[in-house]
Coordinates of C-alpha atoms and ligand atoms in Angstrom, one line a residue:
X19 CA 0.0 0.0 0.0
X20 CA 1.2 3.5 -0.8
X21 CA 1.4 6.1 1.9
X22 CA -1.9 7.9 2.4
X23 CA -1.4 11.5 1.2
X24 CA -3.1 13.8 3.7
X25 CA -5.8 15.9 2.2
X26 CA -5.0 19.6 2.0
X27 CA -8.5 20.6 3.1
X28 CA -8.1 24.3 3.0
X29 CA -6.7 24.3 -0.5
X30 CA -9.4 21.9 -1.8
X31 CA -12.1 24.0 -0.2
X32 CA -10.8 27.2 -1.8
X33 CA -10.9 25.5 -5.2
X34 CA -14.3 24.1 -4.5
X35 CA -15.6 27.6 -3.7
X36 CA -14.6 28.6 -7.3
X37 CA -16.9 26.1 -9.0
X38 CA -19.1 28.9 -10.4
X39 CA -16.1 30.9 -11.5
X40 CA -14.5 28.0 -13.4
X41 CA -17.7 27.4 -15.2
X42 CA -18.3 31.1 -16.1
X43 CA -14.7 31.4 -17.2
X44 CA -14.9 28.4 -19.5
X45 CA -18.1 29.8 -21.0
X46 CA -16.5 33.2 -21.6
X47 CA -13.4 31.6 -23.2
X48 CA -15.6 29.5 -25.6
X49 CA -17.4 32.6 -26.7
X50 CA -14.2 33.8 -28.4
X51 CA -14.3 31.8 -31.7
X52 CA -10.5 31.4 -31.8
X53 CA -10.6 29.1 -34.8
X54 CA -7.3 28.1 -36.4
X55 CA -6.8 28.4 -39.3
X56 CA -7.0 31.3 -39.9
X57 CA -6.5 32.4 -36.2
X58 CA -9.7 34.2 -35.5
X59 CA -10.2 36.4 -32.4
X60 CA -6.8 35.7 -30.8
X61 CA -6.3 39.2 -29.6
X62 CA -9.6 39.7 -27.8
X63 CA -9.3 36.3 -26.2
X64 CA -5.7 36.9 -25.0
X65 CA -6.8 40.3 -23.7
X66 CA -9.7 38.8 -21.8
X67 CA -7.3 36.4 -20.1
X68 CA -4.8 39.2 -19.4
X69 CA -7.5 41.5 -18.0
X70 CA -8.8 38.8 -15.8
X71 CA -5.5 38.0 -14.3
X72 CA -4.5 41.7 -14.0
X73 CA -7.5 42.1 -11.7
X74 CA -5.9 39.4 -9.5
X75 CA -2.6 41.2 -9.3
X76 CA -0.7 39.4 -12.1
X77 CA 1.7 41.3 -14.3
X78 CA 0.7 40.8 -17.9
X79 CA 2.6 40.8 -21.2
X80 CA 1.4 40.4 -24.8
X81 CA 3.8 39.0 -27.3
X82 CA 2.9 38.7 -30.9
X83 CA 4.3 35.8 -32.9
X84 CA 5.7 38.3 -35.4
X85 CA 6.6 36.7 -38.7
X86 CA 5.2 33.3 -37.8
X87 CA 3.1 31.4 -40.4
X88 CA -0.3 33.0 -40.6
X89 CA 0.7 36.2 -38.7
X90 CA -0.9 39.2 -40.4
X91 CA -2.5 42.4 -39.2
X92 CA -5.8 40.8 -39.9
X93 CA -4.9 37.7 -37.9
X94 CA -2.2 38.7 -35.4
X95 CA -0.7 35.8 -33.4
X96 CA -1.3 37.4 -30.0
X97 CA 0.0 35.4 -27.0
X98 CA -0.5 36.4 -23.3
X99 CA 1.8 35.6 -20.4
X100 CA 0.8 36.6 -16.9
X101 CA 3.1 36.3 -13.9
X102 CA 2.5 36.7 -10.1
X103 CA 5.6 36.9 -7.9
X104 CA 5.4 35.6 -4.4
X105 CA 6.7 37.4 -1.4
X106 CA 10.2 35.8 -1.6
X107 CA 12.1 34.3 -4.5
X108 CA 11.7 30.7 -5.4
X109 CA 10.9 28.5 -8.3
X110 CA 8.4 29.4 -11.0
X111 CA 5.6 27.1 -12.0
X112 CA 4.1 27.9 -15.5
X113 CA 0.7 26.7 -16.7
X114 CA 0.5 26.9 -20.5
X115 CA -2.7 26.5 -22.5
X116 CA -3.3 27.1 -26.1
X117 CA -6.2 29.4 -26.9
X118 CA -6.8 28.3 -30.5
X119 CA -9.4 25.7 -31.4
X120 CA -10.1 23.7 -34.6
X121 CA -13.1 24.6 -36.8
X122 CA -16.5 23.5 -35.4
X123 CA -17.4 21.3 -38.3
X124 CA -20.9 19.8 -38.7
X125 CA -23.0 17.7 -36.4
X126 CA -23.5 20.0 -33.4
X127 CA -26.7 20.0 -31.5
X128 CA -25.8 23.2 -29.6
X129 CA -24.1 26.4 -30.8
X130 CA -20.4 25.6 -30.7
X131 CA -19.5 29.1 -29.6
X132 CA -22.1 29.9 -26.9
X133 CA -20.8 27.9 -24.0
X134 CA -24.0 26.1 -23.3
X135 CA -24.2 24.5 -19.8
X136 CA -26.2 21.3 -19.5
X137 CA -26.1 18.3 -17.1
X138 CA -23.0 19.5 -15.3
X139 CA -21.1 20.0 -18.5
X140 CA -20.0 23.0 -20.6
X141 CA -20.4 22.5 -24.3
X142 CA -18.5 24.2 -27.1
X143 CA -15.6 24.0 -29.5
X144 CA -12.5 24.0 -27.3
X145 CA -14.4 23.1 -24.1
X146 CA -12.1 20.2 -23.4
X147 CA -9.3 21.1 -25.9
X148 CA -8.5 23.2 -23.9
X149 CA -10.3 26.2 -22.6
X150 CA -11.6 24.1 -19.7
X151 CA -8.0 23.3 -18.8
X152 CA -7.0 26.9 -19.0
X153 CA -9.9 27.9 -16.7
X154 CA -8.9 25.1 -14.2
X155 CA -5.3 26.3 -14.0
X156 CA -6.5 29.9 -13.4
X157 CA -8.8 28.9 -10.4
X158 CA -6.0 26.5 -9.1
X159 CA -3.6 29.4 -9.0
X160 CA -6.1 31.9 -7.5
X161 CA -7.1 29.4 -4.8
X162 CA -3.5 28.6 -3.9
X163 CA -2.6 32.4 -3.7
X164 CA -5.6 33.0 -1.5
X165 CA -4.8 30.2 1.0
X166 CA -1.0 30.8 1.0
X167 CA -0.5 34.5 0.3
X168 CA 3.1 34.3 1.5
X169 CA 4.1 31.7 -0.9
X170 CA 7.7 31.8 -2.3
X171 CA 8.5 31.7 -6.0
X172 CA 6.2 32.7 -8.8
X173 CA 3.2 31.4 -10.9
X174 CA 2.9 32.1 -14.6
X175 CA -0.2 31.4 -16.7
X176 CA 0.0 31.7 -20.5
X177 CA -2.5 31.6 -23.3
X178 CA -0.7 30.8 -26.5
X179 CA -1.8 30.5 -30.1
X180 CA -1.5 28.1 -33.0
X181 CA -0.9 24.8 -31.1
X182 CA -3.3 23.1 -33.5
X183 CA -1.1 24.1 -36.4
X184 CA 2.3 23.4 -34.9
X185 CA 2.7 26.1 -32.3
X186 CA 5.2 28.2 -34.3
X187 CA 3.6 31.5 -33.5
X188 CA 2.9 30.4 -30.0
X189 CA 5.0 28.4 -27.6
X190 CA 7.8 28.0 -30.2
X191 CA 8.0 31.7 -30.6
X192 CA 8.0 32.4 -26.9
X193 CA 10.5 29.5 -26.2
X194 CA 12.9 31.1 -28.7
X195 CA 12.6 34.4 -26.7
X196 CA 13.5 32.5 -23.5
X197 CA 10.0 32.4 -21.9
X198 CA 10.2 28.7 -21.4
X199 CA 13.8 28.3 -20.0
X200 CA 15.3 28.1 -16.6
X201 CA 15.9 30.2 -14.5
X202 CA 12.8 32.1 -15.7
X203 CA 10.6 29.0 -15.5
X204 CA 11.4 25.8 -13.6
X205 CA 8.2 23.6 -14.0
X206 CA 5.6 23.5 -16.8
X207 CA 2.1 22.0 -16.7
X208 CA 0.2 22.0 -19.9
X209 CA -3.5 21.4 -19.1
X210 CA -4.4 19.4 -22.3
X211 CA -7.4 17.1 -21.9
X212 CA -5.7 13.9 -20.8
X213 CA -8.2 12.8 -18.2
X214 CA -7.9 13.9 -14.6
X215 CA -6.2 10.8 -13.2
X216 CA -3.5 10.7 -15.8
X217 CA -0.1 12.4 -16.1
X218 CA 1.1 12.7 -19.7
X219 CA 4.9 12.6 -19.8
X220 CA 5.5 13.4 -23.4
X221 CA 4.8 12.3 -26.9
X222 CA 6.1 10.2 -29.8
X223 CA 8.3 11.7 -32.6
X224 CA 7.1 12.9 -36.0
X225 CA 8.6 12.9 -39.4
X226 CA 6.6 14.3 -42.3
X227 CA 8.0 14.0 -45.8
X228 CA 6.9 14.3 -49.4
X229 CA 8.0 11.7 -51.9
X230 CA 7.8 12.5 -55.6
X231 CA 8.1 10.0 -58.4
X232 CA 9.1 11.2 -61.8
X233 CA 7.8 10.1 -65.2
X234 CA 7.5 11.5 -68.7
X235 CA 4.5 13.2 -70.2
X236 CA 2.9 11.7 -73.4
X237 CA -0.5 11.3 -75.0
X238 CA -2.8 9.1 -72.9
X239 CA -3.7 7.0 -75.9
X240 CA -0.1 6.0 -76.3
X241 CA 1.1 5.6 -72.7
X242 CA 4.0 3.4 -73.9
X243 CA 5.6 6.6 -75.4
X244 CA 5.8 8.2 -71.9
X245 CA 6.4 7.0 -68.4
X246 CA 3.7 7.0 -65.8
X247 CA 4.7 8.6 -62.5
X248 CA 1.6 7.2 -60.8
X249 CA 2.5 3.6 -61.6
X250 CA 6.0 4.3 -60.1
X251 CA 4.2 5.5 -57.0
X252 CA 2.2 2.4 -57.0
X253 CA 5.4 0.4 -56.8
X254 CA 6.4 2.6 -53.8
X255 CA 3.1 1.9 -52.0
X256 CA 3.4 -1.8 -52.8
X257 CA 6.9 -1.9 -51.2
X258 CA 5.6 -0.1 -48.2
X259 CA 2.8 -2.7 -47.8
X260 CA 5.1 -5.6 -48.2
X261 CA 8.1 -4.4 -46.1
X262 CA 7.7 -1.2 -44.3
X263 CA 4.3 -1.5 -42.6
X264 CA 5.0 -5.0 -41.2
X265 CA 8.4 -3.7 -40.0
X266 CA 6.8 -0.7 -38.2
X267 CA 4.2 -2.9 -36.7
X268 CA 6.9 -5.0 -35.1
X269 CA 8.6 -2.1 -33.3
X270 CA 7.4 -1.8 -29.7
X271 CA 8.3 0.8 -27.2
X272 CA 8.7 1.2 -23.5
X273 CA 6.8 4.5 -23.8
X274 CA 3.3 4.1 -22.2
X275 CA 1.5 5.5 -25.2
X276 CA -2.3 5.6 -25.1
X277 CA -4.3 4.2 -26.9
X278 CA -2.3 1.0 -26.8
X279 CA -2.5 0.6 -30.6
X280 CA 0.0 3.5 -30.8
X281 CA 2.6 1.7 -28.6
X282 CA 4.5 1.0 -31.7
X283 CA 5.8 2.8 -34.8
X284 CA 3.1 4.0 -37.2
X285 CA 2.9 5.7 -40.6
X286 CA -0.1 7.4 -42.2
X287 CA -0.2 8.0 -45.9
X288 CA -1.5 11.5 -45.6
X289 CA -2.1 12.3 -49.3
X290 CA -1.4 11.3 -52.8
X291 CA -1.6 13.5 -55.9
X292 CA -0.8 12.6 -59.5
X293 CA -1.9 13.5 -63.0
X294 CA -5.0 15.5 -63.8
X295 CA -6.6 17.3 -60.8
X296 CA -9.9 15.8 -59.9
X297 CA -11.8 19.1 -60.4
X298 CA -11.8 18.6 -64.2
X299 CA -15.3 17.1 -63.9
X300 CA -17.6 17.9 -65.6
X301 CA -15.1 19.8 -67.8
X302 CA -12.8 18.2 -70.4
X303 CA -10.4 15.5 -69.6
X304 CA -6.9 16.0 -70.9
X305 CA -5.4 12.7 -71.9
X306 CA -1.9 12.8 -70.5
X307 CA 0.5 10.4 -69.0
X308 CA 1.3 12.0 -65.6
X309 CA 4.9 12.9 -65.3
X310 CA 4.9 13.4 -61.5
X311 CA 3.2 12.0 -58.5
X312 CA 3.5 13.2 -54.9
X313 CA 2.9 11.3 -51.7
X314 CA 2.9 12.7 -48.2
X315 CA 3.8 10.5 -45.3
X316 CA 3.3 11.1 -41.6
X317 CA 5.6 8.8 -39.7
X318 CA 5.3 8.6 -35.9
X319 CA 8.4 7.2 -34.2
X320 CA 9.5 6.0 -30.8
X321 CA 12.1 7.0 -28.2
X322 CA 13.9 3.8 -29.2
X323 CA 14.3 5.0 -32.8
X324 CA 16.7 7.6 -34.2
X325 CA 15.3 10.0 -36.8
X326 CA 18.2 9.2 -39.1
X327 CA 17.2 5.5 -39.1
X328 CA 13.6 6.4 -39.5
X329 CA 14.4 8.3 -42.7
X330 CA 16.9 5.7 -43.9
X331 CA 14.3 3.0 -43.7
X332 CA 12.2 4.8 -46.3
X333 CA 15.1 6.0 -48.5
X334 CA 16.5 2.5 -48.8
X335 CA 13.3 1.2 -50.2
X336 CA 13.2 4.1 -52.7
X337 CA 16.9 3.5 -53.6
X338 CA 16.3 -0.2 -54.2
X339 CA 13.4 0.6 -56.5
X340 CA 15.7 3.0 -58.4
X341 CA 18.1 0.1 -58.9
X342 CA 15.6 -2.5 -59.8
X343 CA 12.7 -0.8 -61.5
X344 CA 13.3 0.6 -65.0
X345 CA 13.2 4.4 -65.3
X346 CA 12.3 4.8 -61.6
X347 CA 13.4 8.1 -60.2
X348 CA 12.4 10.0 -57.1
X349 CA 12.9 13.0 -54.8
X350 CA 12.2 13.2 -51.1
X351 CA 11.7 16.3 -49.1
X352 CA 11.4 16.7 -45.4
X353 CA 8.4 18.7 -44.3
X354 CA 8.6 18.5 -40.5
X355 CA 10.4 16.7 -37.8
X356 CA 9.8 16.5 -34.0
X357 CA 11.9 14.5 -31.6
X358 CA 10.0 12.2 -29.2
X359 CA 10.1 13.4 -25.6
X360 CA 9.4 11.7 -22.3
X361 CA 9.8 13.4 -18.9
X362 CA 11.2 11.2 -16.2
X363 CA 8.7 9.7 -13.8
X364 CA 10.6 11.0 -10.8
X365 CA 10.9 14.6 -12.2
X366 CA 9.7 17.2 -9.6
X367 CA 6.6 18.3 -11.6
X368 CA 5.5 14.6 -12.1
X369 CA 5.9 13.8 -8.4
X370 CA 4.1 17.0 -7.4
X371 CA 1.1 16.4 -9.6
X372 CA 1.1 12.6 -8.7
X373 CA 0.7 13.7 -5.0
X374 CA -2.3 15.7 -5.9
X375 CA -3.9 12.8 -7.8
X376 CA -3.1 10.4 -4.9
X377 CA -4.6 12.8 -2.3
X378 CA -7.8 13.4 -4.3
X379 CA -8.5 10.0 -5.9
X380 CA -6.7 7.8 -3.4
X381 CA -4.9 6.0 -6.3
X382 CA -1.7 6.1 -8.3
X383 CA -1.9 8.2 -11.4
X384 CA -1.7 6.5 -14.8
X385 CA 1.4 7.6 -16.6
X386 CA 0.8 8.0 -20.3
X387 CA 2.4 9.2 -23.5
X388 CA 0.5 11.0 -26.2
X389 CA 0.4 9.4 -29.6
X390 CA 0.6 12.9 -31.2
X391 CA 2.7 15.9 -30.3
X392 CA 1.7 19.0 -28.5
X393 CA 3.5 22.1 -27.3
X394 CA 5.8 20.2 -25.0
X395 CA 8.1 19.6 -28.0
X396 CA 9.0 23.3 -28.1
X397 CA 9.5 23.6 -24.3
X398 CA 12.0 20.7 -24.5
X399 CA 13.8 21.5 -27.8
X400 CA 13.8 25.3 -27.8
X401 CA 13.4 26.0 -24.0
X402 CA 15.7 23.1 -22.9
X403 CA 13.3 22.6 -20.0
X404 CA 12.5 19.0 -19.3
X405 CA 10.4 19.3 -16.2
X406 CA 7.2 19.5 -18.2
X407 CA 4.0 17.4 -18.4
X408 CA 0.5 17.6 -19.7
X409 CA -2.2 17.3 -17.1
X410 CA -5.7 18.6 -17.4
X411 CA -9.4 17.9 -17.2
X412 CA -11.5 16.5 -20.1
X413 CA -11.6 13.4 -22.2
X414 CA -9.2 13.4 -25.1
X415 CA -11.5 11.5 -27.4
X416 CA -13.9 14.4 -27.3
X417 CA -11.4 16.9 -28.7
X418 CA -12.1 18.1 -32.2
X419 CA -15.5 16.3 -32.3
X420 CA -19.0 17.7 -32.5
X421 CA -20.7 18.5 -29.2
X422 CA -17.3 18.7 -27.5
X423 CA -17.8 19.2 -23.7
X424 CA -15.9 19.4 -20.4
X425 CA -17.3 18.2 -17.1
X426 CA -17.6 20.8 -14.4
X427 CA -16.7 18.3 -11.7
X428 CA -13.7 17.3 -13.8
X429 CA -12.5 20.9 -14.0
X430 CA -12.8 21.4 -10.3
X431 CA -11.0 18.1 -9.6
X432 CA -8.2 18.9 -11.9
X433 CA -7.9 22.3 -10.4
X434 CA -7.5 20.7 -6.9
X435 CA -4.7 18.5 -8.3
X436 CA -3.0 21.5 -9.9
X437 CA -3.3 23.6 -6.7
X438 CA -1.8 20.8 -4.7
X439 CA 1.0 20.5 -7.4
X440 CA 1.7 24.2 -6.8
X441 CA 1.8 23.6 -3.1
X442 CA 4.3 20.8 -3.4
X443 CA 6.5 22.6 -6.0
X444 CA 6.5 26.0 -4.2
X445 CA 6.0 25.2 -0.6
X446 CA 7.2 21.6 -0.3
X447 CA 3.6 20.5 0.4
X448 CA 3.3 22.0 3.9
X449 CA -0.2 22.5 5.2
Ligands
ZN15 ZN1 -5.0 20.8 -27.4

């Protein structure tokens, strides 16, 4: 049996007292339709967060992701960072949430940007991913500051943009400017919707690439005079089916990725384009032999794999086709790469949040790894800060879906865990 963690009653009560506040805050945040792309309503949403925290004594900065993809005067990439310094110096705990959401899409039974409350849930685009998490971190911080006004160290809360499109104008931009590096920041919690009893330690790696096969244009009635790039790509796909996919399937990892199907290497064929565009209908077909075909791959890799080997695996198949298949030629271009990352289980932020989970739920947390990446990649690679996790309320499966919601109980519970995490990291867990 593990040691029973004593309940920090005062702290939990202070969070509980903010149940209405976390609900209202989530609703207000949902009402900013911060859809990305294009990056709608970023500035008013960031200013709302900044004003809210300013009223509670935080110093607030706005930093635009100048020059980042999508940054224009019509759609400025406005980030907000708020900081509250305690009475004496000490470590800084930073809560980072992205304020952008994906498009609403079809199939909603409520207005996706109204923040409808029904049966103990707040509905709306971004409710769980991740405006509910942002609201939870805000009430966690306010409750902690209220119960322990003399706390040492500092608390930061940021609302950043563009996570859904790679985070370049958001956390990456700020990390480059030093906002996610020691000694400014020591511990980072990203309240993504990973379920309130789980601590997410990191994510798998990513390699996106575009493969192009070459051919020779000719009249479609005499294809033997040309060379069909789509058929060459067919040979690439066949080789992937025969060799690559079985090989990837066999690679297992120690990373506790959820869902379990992602506890191995995977690759998605993201797109394929060759020959005439499919918008020629009902116009006129042009009977050509396609001279190029492009394939985009989305390869997710493991801590046990090196990016160089991941690329070589694909390139060696292409090179062999070039040797064996008449007239086969190709090019390959990198589109994006992200290293896998996994915070140690005994890292301070992991242990602090685990204590909160054990106190509240009387059980050990589940330690998980996300199958896809999130902003932790920038904190690690650009900020060189490795004491970072994702922990927040909400059910990951609801993210990006119609009728997305977050449970009010879940937000309050996650805020209690975060408040206790703050208490452990800043005050050593004293009552
Ligand atoms: Zn998210």
